[in-house]
């Protein structure tokens, strides 16, 4: 049996500038389709089935303006893709592209509500990045597990779903309606995919009418989801590149370059609001012996373990940096010198009393030399603070090591046993 050949005659064919990695290009204004060869009964049945499904959509008010001539709507759609293409190529600002997509969905498809849900890969949950329409503010803290509800199903399977009547679909998740006090009658959900990775879901609520949600509507929505995927992927790459420029590869702490910027920012903020802040310099004693005994790979792992432990023991507002080699710096915003000395003692105790590289079976112990300087009591400049904290740390290294020293004070006496336990 001969295979039927489809020949498409198009007028005004236009392809949206979709970048590599997305699912499709966009074809607009297909004029007619001719089929050469024997008719495909299965194809005819599928087309007839699709037509019947469209006719079964519940009758609700159609929000799209059907009085707009076809040519005018087509020209508007082309303008949408041109505008989005320019936004993608001229700006890496995610908000700008998503805002344009938001406006065009509202303009062409007129849903009661629409939302962009993004995937939290670590928790395998969807959260509402954008929500537009009635009661959208109620969705701010709502999270949907992958596989849960229509949006969760789309995120899990990466397929488009059009639900004409939610009361007849067992996948529908009514908890969101309870939160928003809305009644969801119909849903159109499209995955936002880059290559084979689902980044999120675009979901339209109550946008179906007596004319249904035709293939032209769906293709437009899918194309908009592709633009959203490109924008999200671009933003992710930009964020990653930025992280690489400010992060130390070995420890994942901020690097010395970023420390200079943060320190200048903190001086400006403290001058303006009359705050104090402090910095703590930490140098590992005899670190070279670790490298010489166990190799540089184990030395790097030790630095990574210590860096991770310091981050855990710092507040959310604190900054931890790898200054270079085996030296670390902790910046403590809104922290007086006395309080900073308590923090320095605690970090000193953490490092010297911990056993490191246990997973490698090495059980390494190290001691630190620690120096502290504070703004404004010790210095009001970046260079002055760094010099004084470094000088205090070297005062320890050049005497007995394994201690804490403060600028303009000197080496601190060791705490009594009971006090040391409370400081930890």
Coordinates of C-alpha atoms in Angstrom, one line a residue:
X1 CA 0.0 0.0 0.0
X2 CA 1.4 3.3 -1.0
X3 CA 2.3 5.8 1.7
X4 CA 0.3 9.0 1.4
X5 CA 2.4 12.1 0.7
X6 CA 1.4 15.4 2.3
X7 CA 2.1 18.5 0.2
X8 CA 1.6 21.7 2.0
X9 CA 1.0 24.9 0.1
X10 CA 1.7 27.9 2.2
X11 CA 1.3 31.7 1.9
X12 CA 3.3 33.9 4.2
X13 CA 5.1 31.1 5.9
X14 CA 7.3 32.4 8.8
X15 CA 9.5 30.6 11.3
X16 CA 10.0 32.1 14.7
X17 CA 13.7 32.6 15.7
X18 CA 13.8 29.6 18.1
X19 CA 17.3 28.8 19.2
X20 CA 18.9 25.4 19.2
X21 CA 17.6 23.0 21.8
X22 CA 13.9 23.8 21.6
X23 CA 11.1 21.6 20.3
X24 CA 9.8 23.3 17.3
X25 CA 9.6 26.3 14.9
X26 CA 6.3 28.1 14.3
X27 CA 4.4 27.9 11.1
X28 CA 1.7 30.5 10.5
X29 CA -1.0 30.7 7.9
X30 CA -1.1 27.3 6.3
X31 CA -3.4 27.8 3.4
X32 CA -4.3 24.3 2.3
X33 CA -3.1 20.7 2.5
X34 CA -3.2 18.3 -0.4
X35 CA -2.7 14.5 0.0
X36 CA -1.2 12.4 -2.8
X37 CA -1.8 8.7 -2.7
X38 CA -4.5 6.6 -1.0
X39 CA -6.3 8.2 1.9
X40 CA -5.1 7.2 5.4
X41 CA -8.2 6.1 7.3
X42 CA -6.4 6.3 10.7
X43 CA -5.4 9.9 9.9
X44 CA -9.0 10.7 9.0
X45 CA -10.3 9.1 12.2
X46 CA -7.8 11.1 14.3
X47 CA -8.8 14.4 12.7
X48 CA -12.5 13.6 13.2
X49 CA -11.8 12.7 16.8
X50 CA -10.0 16.0 17.4
X51 CA -12.9 17.9 15.8
X52 CA -15.4 16.2 18.1
X53 CA -13.2 16.9 21.2
X54 CA -13.2 20.6 20.3
X55 CA -17.0 20.6 20.0
X56 CA -17.3 19.1 23.5
X57 CA -15.6 22.0 25.3
X58 CA -18.0 23.5 27.9
X59 CA -19.7 26.7 26.8
X60 CA -18.3 29.7 28.7
X61 CA -17.7 33.2 27.8
X62 CA -15.0 33.5 25.1
X63 CA -12.6 36.1 26.3
X64 CA -10.7 36.5 23.0
X65 CA -12.0 39.1 20.7
X66 CA -13.3 37.0 17.8
X67 CA -14.2 40.1 15.8
X68 CA -10.5 40.7 15.1
X69 CA -9.9 39.8 11.4
X70 CA -7.7 36.8 10.8
X71 CA -5.1 38.8 8.9
X72 CA -4.9 41.3 11.7
X73 CA -4.4 38.6 14.3
X74 CA -1.8 36.9 12.1
X75 CA 0.2 40.1 11.8
X76 CA -0.1 40.5 15.6
X77 CA 1.3 37.0 16.1
X78 CA 4.3 37.7 13.9
X79 CA 4.9 40.9 15.7
X80 CA 4.9 39.0 19.0
X81 CA 7.7 36.6 17.8
X82 CA 9.7 39.5 16.4
X83 CA 9.4 41.4 19.7
X84 CA 10.3 38.3 21.8
X85 CA 13.2 37.5 19.4
X86 CA 14.6 41.0 19.9
X87 CA 14.1 40.8 23.7
X88 CA 16.1 37.5 23.8
X89 CA 18.9 38.7 21.6
X90 CA 19.2 42.2 23.0
X91 CA 18.8 41.5 26.8
X92 CA 19.7 38.8 29.2
X93 CA 17.2 40.2 31.7
X94 CA 14.8 37.3 32.5
X95 CA 12.1 39.6 33.8
X96 CA 11.9 41.6 30.6
X97 CA 11.3 38.5 28.4
X98 CA 8.8 36.9 30.9
X99 CA 6.9 40.2 31.1
X100 CA 6.5 40.3 27.4
X101 CA 5.3 36.7 27.3
X102 CA 2.9 37.5 30.1
X103 CA 1.4 40.4 28.1
X104 CA 1.0 38.4 24.9
X105 CA -0.7 35.5 26.6
X106 CA -3.2 37.9 28.1
X107 CA -3.6 39.8 24.8
X108 CA -4.2 36.8 22.5
X109 CA -5.7 34.0 24.7
X110 CA -7.5 35.9 27.5
X111 CA -7.5 33.4 30.3
X112 CA -9.1 34.2 33.7
X113 CA -5.8 33.3 35.3
X114 CA -2.5 32.2 33.9
X115 CA 0.7 31.3 35.6
X116 CA 4.3 30.2 35.0
X117 CA 5.4 27.5 37.4
X118 CA 9.1 26.7 37.7
X119 CA 10.6 23.5 38.8
X120 CA 12.6 23.3 42.1
X121 CA 14.8 20.4 41.1
X122 CA 16.1 19.7 44.6
X123 CA 12.6 19.4 46.1
X124 CA 10.9 18.2 42.9
X125 CA 8.2 20.8 43.4
X126 CA 6.7 23.4 41.2
X127 CA 6.4 27.0 42.5
X128 CA 4.6 30.0 41.0
X129 CA 7.2 32.3 39.5
X130 CA 4.5 34.4 37.8
X131 CA 0.7 34.5 38.4
X132 CA -1.6 36.8 36.6
X133 CA -5.3 37.3 37.1
X134 CA -7.9 37.0 39.9
X135 CA -6.6 35.9 43.3
X136 CA -3.1 35.5 41.9
X137 CA -1.6 36.9 45.1
X138 CA -2.9 33.8 46.9
X139 CA -0.5 31.6 44.9
X140 CA 2.7 33.1 46.2
X141 CA 3.6 30.4 48.7
X142 CA 1.8 27.5 47.0
X143 CA 4.0 24.5 45.9
X144 CA 2.9 21.5 43.9
X145 CA 4.7 18.3 43.8
X146 CA 5.8 16.8 40.5
X147 CA 3.1 14.4 39.4
X148 CA 0.5 16.2 41.5
X149 CA -2.4 17.9 39.7
X150 CA -2.5 18.9 36.0
X151 CA 0.6 21.0 36.2
X152 CA 2.5 18.4 38.1
X153 CA 1.5 15.7 35.6
X154 CA 2.8 18.0 32.7
X155 CA 6.1 18.6 34.5
X156 CA 6.5 14.8 35.0
X157 CA 5.6 13.7 31.5
X158 CA 6.6 16.8 29.5
X159 CA 3.4 16.7 27.4
X160 CA 0.7 19.3 26.6
X161 CA -2.6 18.8 28.4
X162 CA -5.9 20.4 27.4
X163 CA -8.7 19.7 30.0
X164 CA -12.1 21.0 28.9
X165 CA -13.9 20.0 32.1
X166 CA -11.8 19.6 35.2
X167 CA -14.6 17.8 37.1
X168 CA -14.1 14.9 34.7
X169 CA -10.3 14.7 35.0
X170 CA -9.0 12.6 37.9
X171 CA -5.6 14.5 37.7
X172 CA -7.2 17.8 38.7
X173 CA -5.9 19.1 42.1
X174 CA -8.6 21.1 43.9
X175 CA -6.4 22.4 46.7
X176 CA -5.3 25.4 44.6
X177 CA -8.9 26.4 44.1
X178 CA -9.4 26.2 47.9
X179 CA -6.5 28.6 48.3
X180 CA -7.6 31.1 45.7
X181 CA -11.4 30.8 46.2
X182 CA -11.7 30.4 42.4
X183 CA -13.5 27.8 40.3
X184 CA -11.3 26.2 37.7
X185 CA -13.5 24.9 34.9
X186 CA -10.9 24.3 32.2
X187 CA -7.1 24.1 32.0
X188 CA -4.5 24.3 29.3
X189 CA -1.0 23.3 30.5
X190 CA 2.1 23.4 28.4
X191 CA 5.6 22.2 29.5
X192 CA 8.4 24.8 29.4
X193 CA 11.2 22.5 28.0
X194 CA 14.8 23.1 27.0
X195 CA 16.0 20.1 25.0
X196 CA 14.7 17.2 27.1
X197 CA 14.7 19.0 30.4
X198 CA 11.4 20.4 31.8
X199 CA 12.1 23.7 33.5
X200 CA 8.4 24.5 34.3
X201 CA 4.9 24.7 33.2
X202 CA 2.7 27.5 31.7
X203 CA -0.9 27.0 32.8
X204 CA -4.0 28.8 31.6
X205 CA -7.2 28.7 33.6
X206 CA -10.7 29.1 32.1
X207 CA -9.6 30.2 28.6
X208 CA -11.8 27.7 26.7
X209 CA -15.0 28.8 25.0
X210 CA -17.5 27.5 22.4
X211 CA -14.8 27.7 19.7
X212 CA -12.6 25.5 21.9
X213 CA -8.8 25.9 22.0
X214 CA -7.8 25.3 18.4
X215 CA -4.5 24.2 17.1
X216 CA -3.5 27.8 16.3
X217 CA -4.0 28.8 19.9
X218 CA -2.0 25.8 21.0
X219 CA 0.9 26.4 18.6
X220 CA 1.0 30.0 19.8
X221 CA 1.2 29.0 23.4
X222 CA 3.8 26.3 22.7
X223 CA 5.9 28.9 20.9
X224 CA 5.6 31.3 23.8
X225 CA 6.7 28.4 26.1
X226 CA 9.8 27.9 23.9
X227 CA 10.7 31.6 24.3
X228 CA 10.2 31.2 28.1
X229 CA 12.5 28.2 28.1
X230 CA 15.2 30.0 26.2
X231 CA 15.0 33.0 28.6
X232 CA 15.2 30.7 31.6
X233 CA 18.1 28.8 30.2
X234 CA 19.9 32.0 29.3
X235 CA 19.3 33.3 32.9
X236 CA 20.6 30.1 34.3
X237 CA 23.8 30.3 32.3
X238 CA 24.3 34.0 33.2
X239 CA 23.8 33.1 36.9
X240 CA 26.3 30.3 36.6
X241 CA 28.9 32.4 34.9
X242 CA 28.5 35.1 37.5
X243 CA 28.9 32.5 40.3
X244 CA 32.1 31.2 38.6
X245 CA 33.6 34.7 38.7
X246 CA 33.0 35.3 42.4
X247 CA 33.4 31.7 43.8
X248 CA 36.4 29.7 44.7
X249 CA 36.4 26.4 42.9
X250 CA 38.0 24.4 45.7
X251 CA 35.9 25.5 48.7
X252 CA 32.8 27.0 46.9
X253 CA 33.3 30.0 49.2
X254 CA 33.4 33.5 47.7
X255 CA 36.8 34.4 46.3
X256 CA 39.2 37.3 47.2
X257 CA 38.0 39.4 44.2
X258 CA 34.4 39.3 45.5
X259 CA 35.6 40.0 49.0
X260 CA 36.9 43.4 48.0
X261 CA 33.5 44.3 46.5
X262 CA 31.5 43.1 49.5
X263 CA 33.9 44.9 51.9
X264 CA 33.5 48.2 50.1
X265 CA 29.7 47.7 50.1
X266 CA 29.7 47.0 53.9
X267 CA 31.8 50.1 54.6
X268 CA 29.3 52.3 52.7
X269 CA 26.3 50.7 54.4
X270 CA 27.9 51.0 57.9
X271 CA 28.8 54.6 57.3
X272 CA 25.3 55.5 56.2
X273 CA 23.5 53.7 59.0
X274 CA 26.1 54.0 61.7
X275 CA 26.7 50.3 62.0
X276 CA 29.7 48.3 63.2
X277 CA 31.1 45.3 61.5
X278 CA 34.1 43.0 61.9
X279 CA 36.3 40.8 59.8
X280 CA 38.1 37.6 61.0
X281 CA 41.2 36.2 59.3
X282 CA 41.9 32.5 59.7
X283 CA 45.1 30.7 58.7
X284 CA 45.7 27.0 59.1
X285 CA 48.8 26.1 61.0
X286 CA 51.4 23.9 59.3
X287 CA 49.0 23.2 56.4
X288 CA 52.0 22.4 54.2
X289 CA 52.5 19.2 56.3
X290 CA 49.1 18.0 55.2
X291 CA 50.0 18.4 51.5
X292 CA 53.5 16.8 52.0
X293 CA 52.1 13.9 54.0
X294 CA 48.8 13.1 52.2
X295 CA 49.1 14.9 48.9
X296 CA 47.6 18.0 47.4
X297 CA 44.3 16.4 46.6
X298 CA 43.7 15.6 50.3
X299 CA 44.9 19.1 51.1
X300 CA 42.2 20.5 48.8
X301 CA 39.6 18.3 50.3
X302 CA 40.6 19.5 53.8
X303 CA 40.1 23.1 52.7
X304 CA 36.7 22.3 51.2
X305 CA 35.6 20.5 54.4
X306 CA 36.8 23.4 56.6
X307 CA 35.1 26.0 54.3
X308 CA 31.8 24.1 54.4
X309 CA 32.0 23.8 58.2
X310 CA 32.6 27.6 58.6
X311 CA 29.5 28.3 56.3
X312 CA 27.3 26.1 58.5
X313 CA 28.5 27.9 61.7
X314 CA 28.0 31.4 60.3
X315 CA 24.7 33.4 60.2
X316 CA 22.8 33.9 56.9
X317 CA 24.0 37.6 56.8
X318 CA 27.7 36.7 57.2
X319 CA 30.1 36.2 54.3
X320 CA 32.8 33.5 54.1
X321 CA 35.7 33.9 51.7
X322 CA 38.8 31.9 50.7
X323 CA 41.4 34.6 50.7
X324 CA 44.1 32.5 49.1
X325 CA 46.1 29.3 49.9
X326 CA 45.0 28.1 53.4
X327 CA 43.7 31.5 54.5
X328 CA 40.0 32.3 55.1
X329 CA 38.1 35.5 55.9
X330 CA 34.8 35.9 57.6
X331 CA 32.9 39.2 57.3
X332 CA 30.4 39.8 60.1
X333 CA 28.0 42.6 59.3
X334 CA 26.5 44.6 62.2
X335 CA 28.9 42.9 64.7
X336 CA 30.8 44.7 67.4
X337 CA 34.4 43.9 68.2
X338 CA 33.5 42.1 71.4
X339 CA 30.9 39.9 69.6
X340 CA 33.4 39.3 66.8
X341 CA 35.9 38.0 69.3
X342 CA 33.4 35.5 70.5
X343 CA 32.8 34.3 67.0
X344 CA 36.5 34.1 66.4
X345 CA 37.0 32.0 69.5
X346 CA 34.1 29.7 68.4
X347 CA 35.6 29.2 64.9
X348 CA 39.0 28.6 66.4
X349 CA 37.6 25.9 68.7
X350 CA 35.6 24.4 65.8
X351 CA 38.7 23.9 63.6
X352 CA 41.1 22.7 66.3
X353 CA 38.7 20.2 67.9
X354 CA 37.3 18.7 64.8
X355 CA 38.6 15.6 63.1
X356 CA 38.9 16.1 59.3
X357 CA 39.0 13.8 56.3
X358 CA 37.4 11.0 58.2
X359 CA 35.7 9.7 55.1
X360 CA 39.2 9.2 53.6
X361 CA 40.3 7.4 56.7
X362 CA 43.0 10.0 57.5
X363 CA 41.5 11.6 60.7
X364 CA 43.5 14.8 60.3
X365 CA 43.7 17.5 63.0
X366 CA 44.7 21.1 62.4
X367 CA 44.9 24.2 64.4
X368 CA 44.2 27.8 63.2
X369 CA 45.8 31.2 63.8
X370 CA 43.0 33.8 63.9
X371 CA 43.1 37.6 63.7
X372 CA 40.2 40.1 64.2
X373 CA 39.7 43.8 63.2
X374 CA 36.5 45.9 63.4
X375 CA 35.0 49.0 61.8
X376 CA 35.1 51.8 62.8
X377 CA 37.1 51.2 66.1
X378 CA 40.2 49.9 64.4
X379 CA 40.0 51.4 60.9
X380 CA 37.4 53.1 58.6
X381 CA 39.0 51.9 55.3
X382 CA 39.1 48.6 53.5
X383 CA 42.8 48.5 53.2
X384 CA 43.2 49.4 56.9
X385 CA 40.9 46.7 58.1
X386 CA 42.5 44.0 56.0
X387 CA 46.0 45.1 57.1
X388 CA 45.1 45.1 60.8
X389 CA 43.2 41.7 60.7
X390 CA 46.1 40.2 58.8
X391 CA 48.6 41.7 61.1
X392 CA 46.8 40.3 64.2
X393 CA 46.7 36.8 62.6
X394 CA 50.4 36.9 61.8
X395 CA 51.1 38.0 65.4
X396 CA 49.6 34.6 66.4
X397 CA 51.5 32.7 63.7
X398 CA 54.9 34.3 64.6
X399 CA 54.5 33.4 68.3
X400 CA 52.7 30.3 69.6
X401 CA 50.1 29.8 66.8
X402 CA 46.8 28.1 67.6
X403 CA 45.3 31.3 69.2
X404 CA 43.1 34.4 68.5
X405 CA 44.5 37.9 68.4
X406 CA 42.7 41.3 67.9
X407 CA 43.9 44.5 66.3
X408 CA 45.1 47.0 69.0
X409 CA 44.6 44.3 71.7
X410 CA 47.1 41.5 70.9
X411 CA 46.8 37.8 71.6
X412 CA 43.8 36.8 73.7
X413 CA 44.3 34.6 76.7
X414 CA 42.8 31.1 76.4
X415 CA 39.4 30.7 77.8
X416 CA 38.9 28.6 81.0
X417 CA 37.4 25.1 80.2
X418 CA 33.8 26.0 81.2
X419 CA 33.9 29.3 79.2
X420 CA 35.3 27.5 76.2
X421 CA 32.5 25.0 76.3
X422 CA 29.9 27.8 76.4
X423 CA 31.6 29.7 73.6
X424 CA 31.3 26.6 71.4

